[in-house]
């Protein structure tokens, strides 16, 4: 049995109390929600916070998912993945988010794991998510150097930064849905667009200060928006994605008015495939559907934005090739009434 390292544990009841603890323990403390990712990482000693601040009892983070008239749908970060997938508002306005949440890990993990934890998920790598003995045998790595500075990235030794991947299933979807996040600390509150929350750096992967937490996410109402998320993984049961594609199209007057395509698990942050989007924007529909050639052209462009390394399951070159296939499938699925197909 792998044991957790020692740590002090706080379980505050209010947001104010939580932020006060995080401020006073700045740098030493880490928030924990469901713990489904943090605890395994602590057992592997890749994350060893001296202080844990549980968000589970913080009432402000566990309010109901609600509709805010002008802004859209507000999702408190403490909502579990099960709550998100079963929520009526989510099912009505964002069926793709409901289905994506129910495709993460296993039902037990969905009952514990939160949407906030999923959006703040640590980046992953075959050289990082290993036991201490395994990491010692290869001399550790840039992201978990075990006290020795100047250790290169084991996957891309010439890279100035860590290339661990963002494997969150919901992060690319929130980017494609143009979600906005509320971050809070004892200094106050700030809003950040979902796509600006992520940094393409395996070590410093979030624009989040050490004493800050994600309190809620706001999704604008999806007027005429068709959305889907597809992921590639070895087993369709509980594996992490090794390629994720979120696509959203806004259709008006038989034309594509807006297009958003975000790739994930092929870099350290969700990446927007801007040139693929450009090809779609302004294109006319035929019999209410996107033309095959437009889809094919857009999907081909997406490959440029896919930069996988051999640090997850499957070969990197194959994941890159599959980017075109998955973007094509995602766009084709938006032509169908059933908007999310799990692959
Ligand atoms: C077997 C297995 C399979 C999995 N499969 C998938 C998968 O397919 N797809 C996927 O996306 N994930 C997967 N996961 C990862 C994980 O279970 C989920 O991402 C889950 O949603 C994480 O939520 P949590 O509340 O448990 O996060 P925690 O483990 O509590 O926290 C994760 C990280 O987020 C930080 N954090 C948590 N809440 C906040 C907050 N409100 N503000 C700021 N920081 C915060 C923590 O400090 C920590 O760094 C899997 C995990 C396991 C064990």
Short mmCIF file of C-alpha atoms and ligand atoms in Angstrom, two decimals:
data_model
loop_
_atom_site.label_atom_id
_atom_site.label_comp_id
_atom_site.label_asym_id
_atom_site.label_seq_id
_atom_site.Cartn_x
_atom_site.Cartn_y
_atom_site.Cartn_z
CA UNK A 1 0.00 0.00 0.00
CA UNK A 2 1.37 3.43 -0.90
CA UNK A 3 0.94 5.86 1.97
CA UNK A 4 0.30 9.58 1.81
CA UNK A 5 3.10 11.85 3.05
CA UNK A 6 2.42 13.85 6.22
CA UNK A 7 0.44 17.07 5.95
CA UNK A 8 -1.71 19.41 8.05
CA UNK A 9 -5.37 19.44 7.13
CA UNK A 10 -7.95 22.22 7.35
CA UNK A 11 -11.62 21.86 6.56
CA UNK A 12 -13.10 25.37 6.59
CA UNK A 13 -16.84 25.99 6.28
CA UNK A 14 -16.82 29.35 4.54
CA UNK A 15 -15.04 30.90 1.60
CA UNK A 16 -13.73 33.71 3.78
CA UNK A 17 -12.12 31.25 6.18
CA UNK A 18 -10.67 29.24 3.26
CA UNK A 19 -9.06 32.27 1.68
CA UNK A 20 -7.65 33.39 5.02
CA UNK A 21 -5.94 30.02 5.51
CA UNK A 22 -4.59 29.98 1.94
CA UNK A 23 -3.20 33.51 2.42
CA UNK A 24 -1.53 32.72 5.74
CA UNK A 25 -0.06 29.45 4.43
CA UNK A 26 0.88 30.98 1.06
CA UNK A 27 3.17 28.73 -0.93
CA UNK A 28 2.81 25.80 1.49
CA UNK A 29 -0.91 25.09 1.11
CA UNK A 30 -2.89 23.47 -1.66
CA UNK A 31 -6.64 23.29 -2.13
CA UNK A 32 -8.17 19.83 -2.38
CA UNK A 33 -11.68 19.12 -3.64
CA UNK A 34 -12.51 15.48 -4.46
CA UNK A 35 -8.84 14.50 -4.14
CA UNK A 36 -9.15 12.00 -7.02
CA UNK A 37 -6.12 13.48 -8.74
CA UNK A 38 -4.25 15.22 -5.94
CA UNK A 39 -4.12 12.26 -3.54
CA UNK A 40 -2.66 9.81 -6.11
CA UNK A 41 -0.08 12.51 -6.98
CA UNK A 42 0.76 12.96 -3.31
CA UNK A 43 1.16 9.21 -2.92
CA UNK A 44 3.65 9.30 -5.80
CA UNK A 45 5.39 12.25 -4.05
CA UNK A 46 5.15 14.41 -7.17
CA UNK A 47 3.06 16.89 -5.19
CA UNK A 48 3.86 17.19 -1.49
CA UNK A 49 2.02 20.17 -0.01
CA UNK A 50 2.66 20.62 3.72
CA UNK A 51 -0.90 21.91 4.18
CA UNK A 52 -4.14 20.80 2.56
CA UNK A 53 -7.24 22.99 2.59
CA UNK A 54 -10.33 20.96 1.82
CA UNK A 55 -13.01 22.72 -0.21
CA UNK A 56 -15.62 20.05 0.53
CA UNK A 57 -17.42 21.86 3.36
CA UNK A 58 -17.23 25.36 1.87
CA UNK A 59 -20.88 26.19 1.37
CA UNK A 60 -20.34 28.93 -1.25
CA UNK A 61 -18.68 26.38 -3.57
CA UNK A 62 -21.58 23.93 -3.30
CA UNK A 63 -24.56 26.07 -4.24
CA UNK A 64 -26.94 24.79 -6.90
CA UNK A 65 -26.09 25.18 -10.54
CA UNK A 66 -28.28 28.12 -11.52
CA UNK A 67 -29.32 30.42 -14.32
CA UNK A 68 -28.24 34.03 -13.98
CA UNK A 69 -30.55 36.02 -16.21
CA UNK A 70 -28.08 38.14 -18.15
CA UNK A 71 -24.87 36.15 -17.70
CA UNK A 72 -25.90 32.54 -18.42
CA UNK A 73 -25.46 29.41 -16.34
CA UNK A 74 -23.39 29.56 -13.18
CA UNK A 75 -21.64 26.37 -12.06
CA UNK A 76 -20.07 26.39 -8.58
CA UNK A 77 -16.62 24.76 -8.70
CA UNK A 78 -17.52 22.28 -5.93
CA UNK A 79 -20.22 20.61 -8.07
CA UNK A 80 -19.28 16.99 -8.60
CA UNK A 81 -18.96 15.59 -12.11
CA UNK A 82 -22.09 13.50 -11.41
CA UNK A 83 -24.02 16.62 -10.40
CA UNK A 84 -22.90 18.40 -13.56
CA UNK A 85 -23.82 15.50 -15.83
CA UNK A 86 -27.26 15.03 -14.23
CA UNK A 87 -28.19 18.68 -13.84
CA UNK A 88 -31.30 19.70 -15.81
CA UNK A 89 -29.98 23.11 -16.85
CA UNK A 90 -26.75 21.57 -18.11
CA UNK A 91 -28.65 18.84 -19.95
CA UNK A 92 -30.94 21.43 -21.51
CA UNK A 93 -28.35 24.02 -22.56
CA UNK A 94 -25.07 22.10 -22.78
CA UNK A 95 -25.79 18.40 -23.42
CA UNK A 96 -22.19 18.06 -24.60
CA UNK A 97 -20.91 19.11 -21.16
CA UNK A 98 -23.30 16.70 -19.45
CA UNK A 99 -22.06 13.83 -21.63
CA UNK A 100 -18.42 14.81 -21.25
CA UNK A 101 -18.68 14.92 -17.44
CA UNK A 102 -20.24 11.45 -17.46
CA UNK A 103 -17.39 10.15 -19.65
CA UNK A 104 -14.65 11.10 -17.18
CA UNK A 105 -13.02 8.29 -15.18
CA UNK A 106 -15.56 6.01 -13.46
CA UNK A 107 -18.97 6.61 -11.80
CA UNK A 108 -17.34 6.40 -8.35
CA UNK A 109 -14.75 9.03 -9.31
CA UNK A 110 -17.49 11.18 -10.85
CA UNK A 111 -19.27 11.13 -7.46
CA UNK A 112 -16.14 12.42 -5.71
CA UNK A 113 -14.33 14.43 -8.36
CA UNK A 114 -15.44 18.01 -8.90
CA UNK A 115 -15.72 20.12 -12.01
CA UNK A 116 -13.37 22.69 -10.39
CA UNK A 117 -10.77 19.96 -9.79
CA UNK A 118 -11.14 18.82 -13.39
CA UNK A 119 -10.57 22.33 -14.72
CA UNK A 120 -7.50 22.74 -12.45
CA UNK A 121 -6.14 19.25 -13.17
CA UNK A 122 -2.37 18.85 -12.93
CA UNK A 123 -0.64 18.16 -16.27
CA UNK A 124 0.36 14.56 -16.90
CA UNK A 125 3.41 12.77 -18.30
CA UNK A 126 4.82 9.23 -18.33
CA UNK A 127 7.98 10.58 -16.62
CA UNK A 128 5.93 12.32 -13.89
CA UNK A 129 2.97 10.09 -12.97
CA UNK A 130 5.20 7.34 -11.60
CA UNK A 131 6.31 6.00 -8.25
CA UNK A 132 9.28 7.68 -6.45
CA UNK A 133 11.41 4.57 -7.15
CA UNK A 134 10.66 4.69 -10.88
CA UNK A 135 11.44 8.40 -11.07
CA UNK A 136 14.65 7.94 -9.06
CA UNK A 137 15.79 5.23 -11.50
CA UNK A 138 15.62 7.67 -14.43
CA UNK A 139 17.09 10.57 -12.45
CA UNK A 140 13.76 12.43 -11.96
CA UNK A 141 12.55 15.10 -14.41
CA UNK A 142 12.12 18.83 -14.90
CA UNK A 143 8.61 18.90 -13.39
CA UNK A 144 9.51 16.77 -10.35
CA UNK A 145 13.26 17.34 -9.87
CA UNK A 146 13.31 16.02 -6.27
CA UNK A 147 15.48 18.85 -5.00
CA UNK A 148 18.00 18.73 -7.85
CA UNK A 149 17.83 21.80 -10.06
CA UNK A 150 18.65 21.86 -13.79
CA UNK A 151 17.20 18.47 -14.61
CA UNK A 152 16.16 18.48 -18.29
CA UNK A 153 12.81 17.42 -19.64
CA UNK A 154 13.12 13.65 -20.17
CA UNK A 155 10.73 13.64 -23.12
CA UNK A 156 12.17 16.61 -25.00
CA UNK A 157 15.67 17.18 -23.52
CA UNK A 158 16.20 20.31 -25.63
CA UNK A 159 12.96 21.93 -24.50
CA UNK A 160 13.35 24.94 -22.18
CA UNK A 161 10.07 23.99 -20.51
CA UNK A 162 8.15 20.95 -19.35
CA UNK A 163 5.89 19.31 -21.95
CA UNK A 164 3.52 17.44 -19.63
CA UNK A 165 0.02 17.43 -21.14
CA UNK A 166 -3.26 18.95 -20.06
CA UNK A 167 -5.59 15.94 -19.91
CA UNK A 168 -8.73 17.59 -18.60
CA UNK A 169 -11.78 16.63 -20.62
CA UNK A 170 -13.84 19.66 -19.71
CA UNK A 171 -11.13 22.34 -20.15
CA UNK A 172 -11.30 22.44 -24.00
CA UNK A 173 -15.09 22.40 -23.84
CA UNK A 174 -15.23 25.42 -21.50
CA UNK A 175 -12.85 27.21 -23.90
CA UNK A 176 -15.06 26.38 -26.90
CA UNK A 177 -18.17 27.48 -24.99
CA UNK A 178 -16.46 30.78 -24.14
CA UNK A 179 -16.80 30.19 -20.42
CA UNK A 180 -15.62 32.70 -17.86
CA UNK A 181 -14.05 31.71 -14.54
CA UNK A 182 -14.23 33.53 -11.22
CA UNK A 183 -11.01 33.35 -9.20
CA UNK A 184 -10.99 34.44 -5.58
CA UNK A 185 -8.31 35.18 -3.01
CA UNK A 186 -8.11 37.25 0.16
CA UNK A 187 -7.27 40.19 -2.13
CA UNK A 188 -10.65 39.95 -3.87
CA UNK A 189 -12.19 38.50 -6.99
CA UNK A 190 -11.16 38.51 -10.65
CA UNK A 191 -12.67 37.10 -13.81
CA UNK A 192 -10.73 35.33 -16.51
CA UNK A 193 -11.79 33.79 -19.82
CA UNK A 194 -11.50 30.00 -19.78
CA UNK A 195 -9.06 30.09 -22.72
CA UNK A 196 -6.80 32.54 -20.83
CA UNK A 197 -6.80 30.42 -17.67
CA UNK A 198 -4.48 27.83 -19.24
CA UNK A 199 -0.75 28.23 -19.95
CA UNK A 200 1.10 26.09 -22.45
CA UNK A 201 3.72 25.14 -19.87
CA UNK A 202 3.64 21.74 -18.16
CA UNK A 203 4.91 23.14 -14.84
CA UNK A 204 3.08 26.47 -14.65
CA UNK A 205 -0.06 25.30 -16.37
CA UNK A 206 -2.64 27.67 -14.83
CA UNK A 207 -2.99 31.41 -14.46
CA UNK A 208 -3.81 30.88 -10.78
CA UNK A 209 -1.95 32.38 -7.84
CA UNK A 210 -0.93 30.06 -4.96
CA UNK A 211 -3.51 31.60 -2.59
CA UNK A 212 -6.28 31.76 -5.18
CA UNK A 213 -9.04 29.30 -5.96
CA UNK A 214 -11.54 28.83 -8.76
CA UNK A 215 -14.95 29.55 -7.23
CA UNK A 216 -17.39 29.35 -10.15
CA UNK A 217 -17.67 29.09 -13.90
CA UNK A 218 -20.12 31.05 -16.02
CA UNK A 219 -21.28 29.75 -19.38
CA UNK A 220 -23.11 32.11 -21.75
CA UNK A 221 -26.42 30.79 -23.09
CA UNK A 222 -25.66 28.86 -26.27
CA UNK A 223 -27.84 30.67 -28.81
CA UNK A 224 -27.84 28.66 -32.07
CA UNK A 225 -24.65 26.99 -30.94
CA UNK A 226 -23.92 23.37 -31.84
CA UNK A 227 -21.24 21.83 -29.67
CA UNK A 228 -19.47 18.52 -29.33
CA UNK A 229 -16.49 16.97 -27.60
CA UNK A 230 -14.70 13.84 -28.78
CA UNK A 231 -11.79 12.09 -27.17
CA UNK A 232 -9.28 9.47 -28.15
CA UNK A 233 -8.21 7.00 -25.49
CA UNK A 234 -7.21 3.35 -25.38
CA UNK A 235 -10.21 2.07 -23.46
CA UNK A 236 -13.65 3.67 -23.62
CA UNK A 237 -14.06 3.09 -19.88
CA UNK A 238 -11.87 5.24 -17.66
CA UNK A 239 -8.67 6.16 -19.47
CA UNK A 240 -7.49 9.76 -19.67
CA UNK A 241 -7.78 11.33 -23.13
CA UNK A 242 -4.65 11.37 -25.30
CA UNK A 243 -6.41 13.68 -27.75
CA UNK A 244 -9.50 15.77 -27.05
CA UNK A 245 -11.39 17.86 -29.59
CA UNK A 246 -14.05 20.40 -28.62
CA UNK A 247 -15.90 22.04 -31.50
CA UNK A 248 -18.60 24.70 -31.46
CA UNK A 249 -20.42 26.28 -34.40
CA UNK A 250 -22.88 29.14 -34.37
CA UNK A 251 -25.19 28.97 -37.35
CA UNK A 252 -27.25 31.93 -38.62
CA UNK A 253 -29.01 32.39 -41.96
CA UNK A 254 -27.65 29.11 -43.27
CA UNK A 255 -24.09 30.26 -42.67
CA UNK A 256 -21.45 29.57 -40.07
CA UNK A 257 -21.25 32.77 -38.07
CA UNK A 258 -18.79 31.59 -35.41
CA UNK A 259 -16.53 28.55 -35.16
CA UNK A 260 -14.38 27.42 -32.29
CA UNK A 261 -12.12 24.37 -32.25
CA UNK A 262 -9.93 23.54 -29.26
CA UNK A 263 -7.52 20.60 -29.09
CA UNK A 264 -6.41 19.11 -25.81
CA UNK A 265 -4.04 16.44 -24.49
CA UNK A 266 -1.61 17.26 -27.33
CA UNK A 267 0.10 20.11 -25.46
CA UNK A 268 0.18 21.59 -21.96
CA UNK A 269 -2.97 23.68 -22.53
CA UNK A 270 -6.09 23.57 -24.70
CA UNK A 271 -5.00 24.98 -28.07
CA UNK A 272 -7.27 26.90 -30.42
CA UNK A 273 -7.02 25.76 -34.05
CA UNK A 274 -7.50 29.27 -35.43
CA UNK A 275 -6.92 28.47 -39.11
CA UNK A 276 -9.40 25.60 -39.01
CA UNK A 277 -11.95 28.01 -37.57
CA UNK A 278 -11.26 30.60 -40.28
CA UNK A 279 -12.09 28.07 -43.00
CA UNK A 280 -15.48 27.41 -41.41
CA UNK A 281 -16.51 30.99 -40.64
CA UNK A 282 -18.70 32.42 -43.39
CA UNK A 283 -19.14 29.09 -45.18
CA UNK A 284 -22.66 28.36 -46.40
CA UNK A 285 -24.59 25.26 -45.45
CA UNK A 286 -26.06 22.92 -48.05
CA UNK A 287 -29.40 21.36 -47.06
CA UNK A 288 -28.71 22.61 -43.54
CA UNK A 289 -25.34 20.87 -43.37
CA UNK A 290 -21.68 21.82 -43.64
CA UNK A 291 -20.14 20.78 -46.94
CA UNK A 292 -17.84 17.75 -46.84
CA UNK A 293 -14.99 19.64 -48.54
CA UNK A 294 -15.18 22.48 -45.99
CA UNK A 295 -15.00 19.99 -43.13
CA UNK A 296 -12.07 18.15 -44.72
CA UNK A 297 -10.12 21.38 -45.31
CA UNK A 298 -10.73 22.63 -41.80
CA UNK A 299 -9.72 19.29 -40.25
CA UNK A 300 -6.48 19.22 -42.27
CA UNK A 301 -5.46 22.61 -40.91
CA UNK A 302 -5.96 21.47 -37.30
CA UNK A 303 -2.96 19.13 -37.54
CA UNK A 304 -0.66 22.18 -37.42
CA UNK A 305 -1.87 22.95 -33.91
CA UNK A 306 -1.36 19.44 -32.60
CA UNK A 307 2.07 19.01 -30.98
CA UNK A 308 2.03 15.70 -29.08
CA UNK A 309 5.14 14.15 -27.56
CA UNK A 310 5.74 10.53 -26.63
CA UNK A 311 4.73 11.13 -23.02
CA UNK A 312 1.25 9.59 -22.88
CA UNK A 313 -0.38 6.46 -24.22
CA UNK A 314 -0.01 5.75 -28.00
CA UNK A 315 2.70 7.05 -30.35
CA UNK A 316 2.91 10.83 -30.76
CA UNK A 317 2.95 10.67 -34.57
CA UNK A 318 -0.26 8.64 -34.56
CA UNK A 319 -1.99 11.05 -32.15
CA UNK A 320 -1.00 13.88 -34.48
CA UNK A 321 -2.46 12.04 -37.47
CA UNK A 322 -5.61 11.30 -35.50
CA UNK A 323 -6.12 15.02 -34.91
CA UNK A 324 -7.35 15.43 -38.49
CA UNK A 325 -9.60 12.39 -38.14
CA UNK A 326 -11.10 13.57 -34.85
CA UNK A 327 -11.67 17.17 -35.94
CA UNK A 328 -13.37 15.79 -39.05
CA UNK A 329 -15.54 13.47 -36.95
CA UNK A 330 -16.36 16.28 -34.53
CA UNK A 331 -17.49 18.61 -37.32
CA UNK A 332 -19.40 15.81 -39.04
CA UNK A 333 -21.16 15.01 -35.78
CA UNK A 334 -22.35 18.63 -35.62
CA UNK A 335 -24.22 17.85 -38.84
CA UNK A 336 -26.16 15.19 -36.98
CA UNK A 337 -28.99 15.60 -34.46
CA UNK A 338 -27.08 13.62 -31.83
CA UNK A 339 -24.35 16.10 -31.06
CA UNK A 340 -21.89 14.10 -28.98
CA UNK A 341 -20.46 10.78 -29.97
CA UNK A 342 -18.10 9.17 -27.55
CA UNK A 343 -15.24 7.35 -29.27
C1 LIG B 1 -8.60 6.23 -12.70
C2 LIG B 1 -8.78 7.69 -13.00
C3 LIG B 1 -9.24 8.04 -14.25
C4 LIG B 1 -9.40 9.39 -14.57
N1 LIG B 1 -9.87 9.71 -15.81
C5 LIG B 1 -10.02 11.00 -16.15
C6 LIG B 1 -10.49 11.35 -17.45
O1 LIG B 1 -10.80 10.50 -18.29
N2 LIG B 1 -10.59 12.66 -17.76
C7 LIG B 1 -10.28 13.65 -16.87
O2 LIG B 1 -10.42 14.83 -17.22
N3 LIG B 1 -9.87 13.35 -15.61
C8 LIG B 1 -9.73 12.06 -15.23
N4 LIG B 1 -9.29 11.73 -13.96
C9 LIG B 1 -8.82 12.81 -13.06
C10 LIG B 1 -9.79 13.30 -11.98
O3 LIG B 1 -10.44 12.26 -11.36
C11 LIG B 1 -10.82 14.28 -12.49
O4 LIG B 1 -10.20 15.22 -13.33
C12 LIG B 1 -11.55 15.02 -11.35
O5 LIG B 1 -12.55 15.84 -11.89
C13 LIG B 1 -10.63 15.88 -10.49
O6 LIG B 1 -11.44 16.56 -9.53
P1 LIG B 1 -11.12 16.52 -7.98
O7 LIG B 1 -12.18 17.34 -7.33
O8 LIG B 1 -10.98 15.14 -7.48
O9 LIG B 1 -9.72 17.26 -7.97
P2 LIG B 1 -8.58 17.22 -6.84
O10 LIG B 1 -7.82 15.95 -6.94
O11 LIG B 1 -9.15 17.58 -5.52
O12 LIG B 1 -7.69 18.44 -7.35
C14 LIG B 1 -7.03 18.41 -8.59
C15 LIG B 1 -6.18 19.68 -8.71
O13 LIG B 1 -7.01 20.82 -8.78
C16 LIG B 1 -6.76 21.72 -7.68
N5 LIG B 1 -8.10 22.23 -7.31
C17 LIG B 1 -9.20 21.50 -7.03
N6 LIG B 1 -10.27 22.32 -6.86
C18 LIG B 1 -9.81 23.58 -7.02
C19 LIG B 1 -10.41 24.87 -6.98
N7 LIG B 1 -11.73 25.03 -6.75
N8 LIG B 1 -9.64 25.96 -7.18
C20 LIG B 1 -8.31 25.83 -7.43
N9 LIG B 1 -7.67 24.63 -7.49
C21 LIG B 1 -8.42 23.53 -7.30
C22 LIG B 1 -6.06 20.90 -6.63
O14 LIG B 1 -5.20 21.72 -5.84
C23 LIG B 1 -5.27 19.91 -7.48
O15 LIG B 1 -4.09 20.51 -7.95
C24 LIG B 1 -9.12 10.39 -13.60
C25 LIG B 1 -8.67 10.01 -12.33
C26 LIG B 1 -8.48 8.68 -12.04
C27 LIG B 1 -8.01 8.30 -10.67
#
